[in-house]
mmCIF file of C-alpha atoms in Angstrom:
data_model
loop_
_atom_site.group_PDB
_atom_site.id
_atom_site.type_symbol
_atom_site.label_atom_id
_atom_site.label_comp_id
_atom_site.label_asym_id
_atom_site.label_seq_id
_atom_site.Cartn_x
_atom_site.Cartn_y
_atom_site.Cartn_z
ATOM 1 C CA UNK A 1 129.929 -148.396 -140.419
ATOM 2 C CA UNK A 2 129.314 -147.303 -144.653
ATOM 3 C CA UNK A 3 131.971 -148.814 -145.248
ATOM 4 C CA UNK A 4 130.550 -152.291 -144.172
ATOM 5 C CA UNK A 5 127.547 -152.398 -146.835
ATOM 6 C CA UNK A 6 126.961 -153.075 -149.678
ATOM 7 C CA UNK A 7 127.087 -149.745 -152.635
ATOM 8 C CA UNK A 8 123.046 -151.093 -152.677
ATOM 9 C CA UNK A 9 120.408 -152.091 -150.190
ATOM 10 C CA UNK A 10 116.467 -153.261 -150.784
ATOM 11 C CA UNK A 11 116.187 -152.826 -147.156
ATOM 12 C CA UNK A 12 117.943 -151.466 -144.078
ATOM 13 C CA UNK A 13 116.658 -150.778 -140.421
ATOM 14 C CA UNK A 14 119.062 -148.446 -138.794
ATOM 15 C CA UNK A 15 118.577 -148.904 -134.791
ATOM 16 C CA UNK A 16 117.938 -145.370 -132.296
ATOM 17 C CA UNK A 17 117.510 -143.222 -134.941
ATOM 18 C CA UNK A 18 117.623 -140.075 -133.170
ATOM 19 C CA UNK A 19 117.657 -136.703 -135.361
ATOM 20 C CA UNK A 20 117.963 -138.595 -138.906
ATOM 21 C CA UNK A 21 121.424 -137.759 -139.335
ATOM 22 C CA UNK A 22 122.723 -141.783 -140.464
ATOM 23 C CA UNK A 23 119.063 -142.739 -142.184
ATOM 24 C CA UNK A 24 119.913 -139.869 -144.260
ATOM 25 C CA UNK A 25 122.921 -141.108 -145.332
ATOM 26 C CA UNK A 26 121.368 -145.139 -145.812
ATOM 27 C CA UNK A 27 118.227 -144.002 -147.918
ATOM 28 C CA UNK A 28 121.516 -142.252 -150.491
ATOM 29 C CA UNK A 29 121.938 -146.103 -150.749
ATOM 30 C CA UNK A 30 119.051 -148.115 -149.834
ATOM 31 C CA UNK A 31 115.287 -148.630 -151.889
ATOM 32 C CA UNK A 32 114.308 -148.402 -147.886
ATOM 33 C CA UNK A 33 115.246 -147.431 -144.850
ATOM 34 C CA UNK A 34 113.466 -147.761 -140.826
ATOM 35 C CA UNK A 35 114.207 -145.583 -138.955
ATOM 36 C CA UNK A 36 113.319 -146.390 -134.802
ATOM 37 C CA UNK A 37 113.952 -144.391 -131.948
ATOM 38 C CA UNK A 38 112.381 -144.430 -128.587
ATOM 39 C CA UNK A 39 111.937 -140.478 -128.807
ATOM 40 C CA UNK A 40 109.492 -138.877 -130.112
ATOM 41 C CA UNK A 41 111.236 -135.490 -130.142
ATOM 42 C CA UNK A 42 113.846 -137.318 -132.034
ATOM 43 C CA UNK A 43 111.541 -138.610 -134.426
ATOM 44 C CA UNK A 44 110.171 -135.131 -135.098
ATOM 45 C CA UNK A 45 113.403 -133.768 -135.736
ATOM 46 C CA UNK A 46 114.672 -136.295 -137.900
ATOM 47 C CA UNK A 47 111.246 -136.221 -139.984
ATOM 48 C CA UNK A 48 111.475 -132.319 -140.229
ATOM 49 C CA UNK A 49 115.103 -132.674 -141.326
ATOM 50 C CA UNK A 50 114.231 -135.681 -143.878
ATOM 51 C CA UNK A 51 111.572 -133.893 -145.596
ATOM 52 C CA UNK A 52 113.398 -134.991 -149.626
ATOM 53 C CA UNK A 53 113.767 -138.806 -148.142
ATOM 54 C CA UNK A 54 110.210 -140.075 -148.956
ATOM 55 C CA UNK A 55 112.417 -143.574 -148.675
ATOM 56 C CA UNK A 56 113.481 -143.022 -144.926
ATOM 57 C CA UNK A 57 110.253 -144.806 -142.769
ATOM 58 C CA UNK A 58 110.457 -142.434 -139.048
ATOM 59 C CA UNK A 59 108.878 -144.293 -136.482
ATOM 60 C CA UNK A 60 108.482 -144.268 -132.544
ATOM 61 C CA UNK A 61 108.674 -147.320 -131.359
ATOM 62 C CA UNK A 62 110.045 -149.256 -128.446
ATOM 63 C CA UNK A 63 113.159 -152.001 -130.028
ATOM 64 C CA UNK A 64 112.101 -154.449 -127.341
ATOM 65 C CA UNK A 65 108.668 -154.987 -128.491
ATOM 66 C CA UNK A 66 108.734 -153.595 -132.109
ATOM 67 C CA UNK A 67 107.493 -156.790 -134.682
ATOM 68 C CA UNK A 68 111.191 -157.444 -136.167
ATOM 69 C CA UNK A 69 109.418 -158.911 -139.962
ATOM 70 C CA UNK A 70 111.426 -162.524 -141.488
ATOM 71 C CA UNK A 71 113.740 -162.110 -143.597
ATOM 72 C CA UNK A 72 113.540 -158.669 -144.266
ATOM 73 C CA UNK A 73 116.827 -156.118 -144.107
ATOM 74 C CA UNK A 74 119.798 -156.515 -145.990
ATOM 75 C CA UNK A 75 121.433 -154.685 -143.164
ATOM 76 C CA UNK A 76 121.092 -153.516 -139.167
ATOM 77 C CA UNK A 77 122.775 -150.771 -138.286
ATOM 78 C CA UNK A 78 123.157 -148.868 -135.054
ATOM 79 C CA UNK A 79 125.932 -146.113 -133.404
ATOM 80 C CA UNK A 80 125.544 -146.094 -129.429
ATOM 81 C CA UNK A 81 122.414 -147.178 -129.092
ATOM 82 C CA UNK A 82 123.050 -150.874 -127.856
ATOM 83 C CA UNK A 83 124.088 -149.656 -124.798
ATOM 84 C CA UNK A 84 120.432 -148.930 -123.585
ATOM 85 C CA UNK A 85 119.440 -152.742 -124.164
ATOM 86 C CA UNK A 86 120.027 -156.074 -123.309
ATOM 87 C CA UNK A 87 121.065 -157.480 -125.633
ATOM 88 C CA UNK A 88 120.865 -161.248 -125.868
ATOM 89 C CA UNK A 89 117.358 -160.340 -125.433
ATOM 90 C CA UNK A 90 117.783 -158.713 -129.067
ATOM 91 C CA UNK A 91 119.898 -160.218 -131.004
ATOM 92 C CA UNK A 92 118.414 -163.280 -131.890
ATOM 93 C CA UNK A 93 115.239 -161.428 -133.174
ATOM 94 C CA UNK A 94 118.335 -158.856 -135.635
ATOM 95 C CA UNK A 95 119.079 -162.736 -136.581
ATOM 96 C CA UNK A 96 115.969 -163.179 -137.797
ATOM 97 C CA UNK A 97 115.453 -159.771 -139.477
ATOM 98 C CA UNK A 98 118.359 -160.362 -141.288
ATOM 99 C CA UNK A 99 118.116 -161.785 -144.770
ATOM 100 C CA UNK A 100 120.633 -164.185 -146.381
ATOM 101 C CA UNK A 101 124.065 -162.165 -146.545
ATOM 102 C CA UNK A 102 122.561 -159.220 -144.998
ATOM 103 C CA UNK A 103 124.260 -157.524 -142.019
ATOM 104 C CA UNK A 104 124.170 -156.729 -138.634
ATOM 105 C CA UNK A 105 126.823 -153.646 -137.643
ATOM 106 C CA UNK A 106 126.769 -152.072 -134.486
ATOM 107 C CA UNK A 107 128.954 -149.261 -132.778
ATOM 108 C CA UNK A 108 128.593 -149.060 -129.001
ATOM 109 C CA UNK A 109 130.124 -147.622 -126.684
ATOM 110 C CA UNK A 110 133.214 -149.802 -124.472
ATOM 111 C CA UNK A 111 133.645 -149.767 -119.866
ATOM 112 C CA UNK A 112 137.631 -149.996 -120.170
ATOM 113 C CA UNK A 113 138.933 -153.043 -117.772
ATOM 114 C CA UNK A 114 142.047 -154.921 -116.716
ATOM 115 C CA UNK A 115 145.734 -153.488 -117.694
ATOM 116 C CA UNK A 116 144.544 -152.776 -121.500
ATOM 117 C CA UNK A 117 141.766 -150.600 -120.467
ATOM 118 C CA UNK A 118 144.463 -148.301 -117.972
ATOM 119 C CA UNK A 119 146.625 -148.287 -121.530
ATOM 120 C CA UNK A 120 144.184 -147.606 -123.538
ATOM 121 C CA UNK A 121 142.674 -144.362 -121.180
ATOM 122 C CA UNK A 122 146.214 -142.963 -120.908
ATOM 123 C CA UNK A 123 146.527 -142.200 -124.631
ATOM 124 C CA UNK A 124 142.666 -141.870 -125.161
ATOM 125 C CA UNK A 125 142.023 -139.245 -122.765
ATOM 126 C CA UNK A 126 144.261 -137.054 -123.479
ATOM 127 C CA UNK A 127 143.402 -137.289 -127.226
ATOM 128 C CA UNK A 128 139.808 -136.936 -126.404
ATOM 129 C CA UNK A 129 140.733 -133.241 -124.561
ATOM 130 C CA UNK A 130 142.260 -131.791 -126.922
ATOM 131 C CA UNK A 131 139.573 -133.255 -129.501
ATOM 132 C CA UNK A 132 137.094 -131.606 -128.075
ATOM 133 C CA UNK A 133 138.781 -128.223 -126.745
ATOM 134 C CA UNK A 134 139.450 -127.819 -131.521
ATOM 135 C CA UNK A 135 136.399 -129.540 -131.781
ATOM 136 C CA UNK A 136 134.049 -126.696 -129.239
ATOM 137 C CA UNK A 137 136.745 -123.754 -129.113
ATOM 138 C CA UNK A 138 136.365 -123.458 -125.463
ATOM 139 C CA UNK A 139 132.481 -123.737 -126.214
ATOM 140 C CA UNK A 140 131.059 -124.184 -122.530
ATOM 141 C CA UNK A 141 127.596 -126.308 -123.230
ATOM 142 C CA UNK A 142 124.053 -124.539 -121.592
ATOM 143 C CA UNK A 143 123.319 -125.709 -117.626
ATOM 144 C CA UNK A 144 120.062 -127.317 -119.419
ATOM 145 C CA UNK A 145 122.238 -129.903 -122.187
ATOM 146 C CA UNK A 146 124.921 -130.716 -119.406
ATOM 147 C CA UNK A 147 121.838 -131.855 -117.662
ATOM 148 C CA UNK A 148 120.746 -133.610 -119.323
ATOM 149 C CA UNK A 149 123.464 -135.657 -120.003
ATOM 150 C CA UNK A 150 125.140 -135.348 -116.671
ATOM 151 C CA UNK A 151 120.983 -137.638 -116.312
ATOM 152 C CA UNK A 152 121.390 -139.700 -119.653
ATOM 153 C CA UNK A 153 125.273 -140.381 -118.445
ATOM 154 C CA UNK A 154 123.814 -141.536 -114.990
ATOM 155 C CA UNK A 155 121.323 -144.805 -116.193
ATOM 156 C CA UNK A 156 123.938 -145.605 -119.664
ATOM 157 C CA UNK A 157 125.544 -149.250 -118.628
ATOM 158 C CA UNK A 158 128.283 -149.864 -120.535
ATOM 159 C CA UNK A 159 130.062 -153.576 -121.295
ATOM 160 C CA UNK A 160 133.470 -154.212 -121.147
ATOM 161 C CA UNK A 161 135.762 -155.863 -123.545
ATOM 162 C CA UNK A 162 135.398 -158.532 -122.478
ATOM 163 C CA UNK A 163 132.094 -159.151 -122.040
ATOM 164 C CA UNK A 164 131.024 -158.004 -125.781
ATOM 165 C CA UNK A 165 133.578 -161.022 -126.591
ATOM 166 C CA UNK A 166 132.033 -163.766 -124.853
ATOM 167 C CA UNK A 167 127.722 -162.197 -126.096
ATOM 168 C CA UNK A 168 128.754 -161.243 -129.044
ATOM 169 C CA UNK A 169 130.617 -164.606 -130.138
ATOM 170 C CA UNK A 170 128.591 -166.877 -128.629
ATOM 171 C CA UNK A 171 125.577 -165.021 -130.454
ATOM 172 C CA UNK A 172 127.051 -164.792 -133.089
ATOM 173 C CA UNK A 173 128.750 -166.814 -134.991
ATOM 174 C CA UNK A 174 132.327 -165.799 -136.798
ATOM 175 C CA UNK A 175 131.510 -161.650 -135.813
ATOM 176 C CA UNK A 176 134.108 -159.154 -136.511
ATOM 177 C CA UNK A 177 134.511 -157.742 -133.099
ATOM 178 C CA UNK A 178 136.684 -154.372 -132.576
ATOM 179 C CA UNK A 179 137.863 -152.086 -129.820
ATOM 180 C CA UNK A 180 138.663 -148.644 -131.078
ATOM 181 C CA UNK A 181 139.982 -145.272 -129.528
ATOM 182 C CA UNK A 182 137.828 -143.226 -127.362
ATOM 183 C CA UNK A 183 135.489 -145.988 -125.832
ATOM 184 C CA UNK A 184 133.792 -147.349 -128.960
ATOM 185 C CA UNK A 185 133.393 -151.397 -130.404
ATOM 186 C CA UNK A 186 132.065 -152.223 -133.133
ATOM 187 C CA UNK A 187 131.105 -155.454 -134.335
ATOM 188 C CA UNK A 188 130.099 -156.647 -138.227
ATOM 189 C CA UNK A 189 128.378 -159.937 -138.667
ATOM 190 C CA UNK A 190 127.375 -161.373 -141.616
ATOM 191 C CA UNK A 191 124.127 -163.655 -142.093
ATOM 192 C CA UNK A 192 125.107 -166.623 -144.262
#
C-alpha cells in the first residue's frame, strides 16, 4: 500500500484504522493523518499506542455519516474495511474528498467465484494453513477471540471478483484493480 503513495503528503485519510498500525506508518510520510474507526475501543488503543505521533487525528466516527471535506486529502486508504460498507454509496464521497492527483488505495477481502476461484482456493488454502502454522506456532486463540471472530465473520459480506470489477470500473474510471492470493483485492485510483 505504501508504495502506491507519494513519499510526502499533506493530508491522508485512513478509513477503518483499528489500533493505528497503518496510521503510524502513514504519519511518517504525511503532515496530517485523519484516522477513523467506528470502534471506540480501537481508537482508545490507537491513541495509547500513538502518543509519539502528534500529526494523527484519531476519530470515532461512522464513515457513512462523516462530513467529508471537499478536495482535502492527497490520499485515502483502507485495509479490510470496505466489505463492511455500501461501496457504491461511499465512492462518490471519496472522490469529492480527494485533491486533484490524490489517490484512493484500498485493500479488501474477496469471495472467490467460478473456476478461477476454485483454482485460486486450491493454491491458497494449503498456503494459508502453512502460513498460519509457522506464524502461530500452533498457538490456539482463546475461546473469547474465536467467539469474536466467529461473530465478526457471520456478518461479513465479501464481493466477488466480478462484483469488484463492476463496482469500481463503473465508479472510478481508470481504476487499477488486482486480485491477490489469500482472498484479497486491491484498488488504486488517481483523481485527475
